[in-house]
Each structure stands twice: as structure tokens, then as C-alpha cells.
Amino acid sequence: MRKPFVAGNWKMNTDSQGSVELAKAVADGSLGAAGQSVDVAVCPPFVYLKSVAGAVSSSNIAVGAQDMYYEAKGAFTGEISASMLKDIGCTYVLCGHSERRHVIGETDELINKKVAAAIGGGLLPILCVGELQSEREASQTQDVVTRHVKEGLAGLSAEKASAVTIAYEPVWAIGTGLTATPQQAQEVHSFIRELLGRIYDSELAEEIRIQYGGSVKPASAAELMGQTDIDGLLVGGASLKSDDFLAIIQAAL
Ligand code: PEP
């Protein structure tokens, strides 16, 4: 039985005071719910990770980073390692978010190194995968998702891969207000689970959590969560409003 997992990606938003206030509001509002029947994480910008980790330390809310670098330390100006994230209280890290793939230009090879280094450093990676609108229109969704999953997990044993959450985030649905229908999302989630079964085995495929992300709102969360292979939600815009994020957590219970 896969435990639901809701994560909020704050992207490049909030400030020092607002990030702590938002984190506290989420921690206070999800008392009991988070940790008991649903895993919840918030992913603030790097510079607010430590204060947010402090603000949620007496709750069951976990903290995740939005990215990391795969090297352990050294001359990599501007980068942050898994051990640094672990050191300040992070549990999760997003790898290969679509904005990093398509705005910053990250490749599957780089993302794979990050996923492996995250696991090696004791973090739980959330590997984001998903097709562009043009790729969906060209019936390439399965090909793109196959490449993102296979290359993102390349070289990882089943034991290591079990630390990963996959987030299916169709790029055309991120920040656009266009949500995939629950049926469209379920179709891809079930495809990803079958693919995991082919890459590894059915036991691992049943164990790995697959989140949906893309303009999730309180009104759409319950129906998405009602789909067999949707185990959680990765929430961008709506995670910046505590009431909306708390309503989404409730929908995942
Ligand atoms: C995201 O940032 O992963 C995301 C899904 O954003 P939004 O919910 O705003 O579409």
C-alpha cells in the first residue's frame, strides 16, 4: 500500500519572513494529517531551507530542495551538494523539474547523476518527468516519459531506485491552469508503473510512488487522487497559499 505524498514546490517565490510564515501555517494546519496518513513536504528556495526546516521541526512536514549538484564538494561555484542539504535538514530533493530541463537546459544524463548522488547522500529524490505540448500532440508522450524514466534511473539498483518518487508533470499543464484530466494522468501513471515493472520488477513497480503535477488546485485534487496509480501530488502555485495547500493535503488523505 503506497502512502500518499503531497509536495509543494515554491519555485523562486517567498522571502525570508513569508517562507517561515507559510511553512508554519502548513505545519499548524496539517496537524495529525501529515505523517499519519499522508507524507507532506515543502520545497522552498535554497536560501530559506534552513529557516523553513526550523519552522516545521516539531511537525511531520518534511523539507525538500528544488535542485542540487551531483558532486560532493569542491570548485563548483554556486552549486549545492546533497550533504549540504542533508546537513540543514532536507529529506527530499526535486531532480529534473521541467523548468530545469527546459529553462536551464538540464539533460537526462545530468539529472541521472543528480538522482544517484541524492540517494548516495541520503536524500530521497523526486524525479520529474513529462512531455511538452508539442510532444503530446505528436503522440510522443510515452516515448518522452520512457526516456526520462529510463535515463533518470540509469545504473540504479532496485534497492536504490526504491528511494525515488516519480512525478509525472506534463509540461503543458505546469503553471498554465491546464490540468491533465484524471483519465489522461492515470493513463500515463499506469504506463510509468508498467515501465518500472519492465526496468526492474513488479514488486518495485508496486512500491514506487508516482505523483501528478500540473496546475493542481483544491478542486481538482480529490479526483486526481482517486485514480489507481496516482499516489500523490506535486503542487506549484497552489502550494504558495496555505489554505489551498492544506485543502490539497486533505484531499489526499
Ligand atoms: C510544479 O512546479 O511542479 C507545478 C506543478 O506547478 P503548478 O502547480 O503551478 O502547475
PDB file of C-alpha atoms and ligand atoms in Angstrom, residues 9 11 97 169 173-175 213-216 234-237, ligand 1:
ATOM      1  CA  ASN A   9       7.292  23.404  -4.923  1.00  0.00           C
ATOM      2  CA  LYS A  11       9.913  27.727  -7.013  1.00  0.00           C
ATOM      3  CA  HIS A  97      11.898  19.605 -12.784  1.00  0.00           C
ATOM      4  CA  GLU A 169       4.278  16.566 -14.785  1.00  0.00           C
ATOM      5  CA  ALA A 173      -0.040  21.702 -17.516  1.00  0.00           C
ATOM      6  CA  ILE A 174       2.602  23.368 -15.326  1.00  0.00           C
ATOM      7  CA  GLY A 175       1.683  26.884 -14.276  1.00  0.00           C
ATOM      8  CA  GLY A 213       1.865  17.664 -11.033  1.00  0.00           C
ATOM      9  CA  GLY A 214       0.461  20.402 -13.232  1.00  0.00           C
ATOM     10  CA  SER A 215      -1.882  23.180 -12.035  1.00  0.00           C
ATOM     11  CA  VAL A 216      -3.304  21.048  -9.223  1.00  0.00           C
ATOM     12  CA  LEU A 234       3.455  17.865  -6.734  1.00  0.00           C
ATOM     13  CA  VAL A 235       1.954  21.308  -6.355  1.00  0.00           C
ATOM     14  CA  GLY A 236       3.447  24.591  -7.568  1.00  0.00           C
ATOM     15  CA  GLY A 237       1.271  27.725  -7.496  1.00  0.00           C
TER      16      GLY A 237
HETATM   17  C1  PEP B   1       5.381  22.407 -10.320  1.00  0.00           C
HETATM   18  O1  PEP B   1       6.049  23.399 -10.067  1.00  0.00           O
HETATM   19  O2  PEP B   1       5.903  21.293 -10.232  1.00  0.00           O
HETATM   20  C2  PEP B   1       3.980  22.568 -10.698  1.00  0.00           C
HETATM   21  C3  PEP B   1       3.277  21.506 -10.954  1.00  0.00           C
HETATM   22  O3  PEP B   1       3.499  23.852 -10.750  1.00  0.00           O
HETATM   23  P1  PEP B   1       1.942  24.289 -10.877  1.00  0.00           P
HETATM   24  O4  PEP B   1       1.185  23.501  -9.829  1.00  0.00           O
HETATM   25  O5  PEP B   1       1.935  25.764 -10.605  1.00  0.00           O
HETATM   26  O6  PEP B   1       1.495  23.943 -12.249  1.00  0.00           O
END
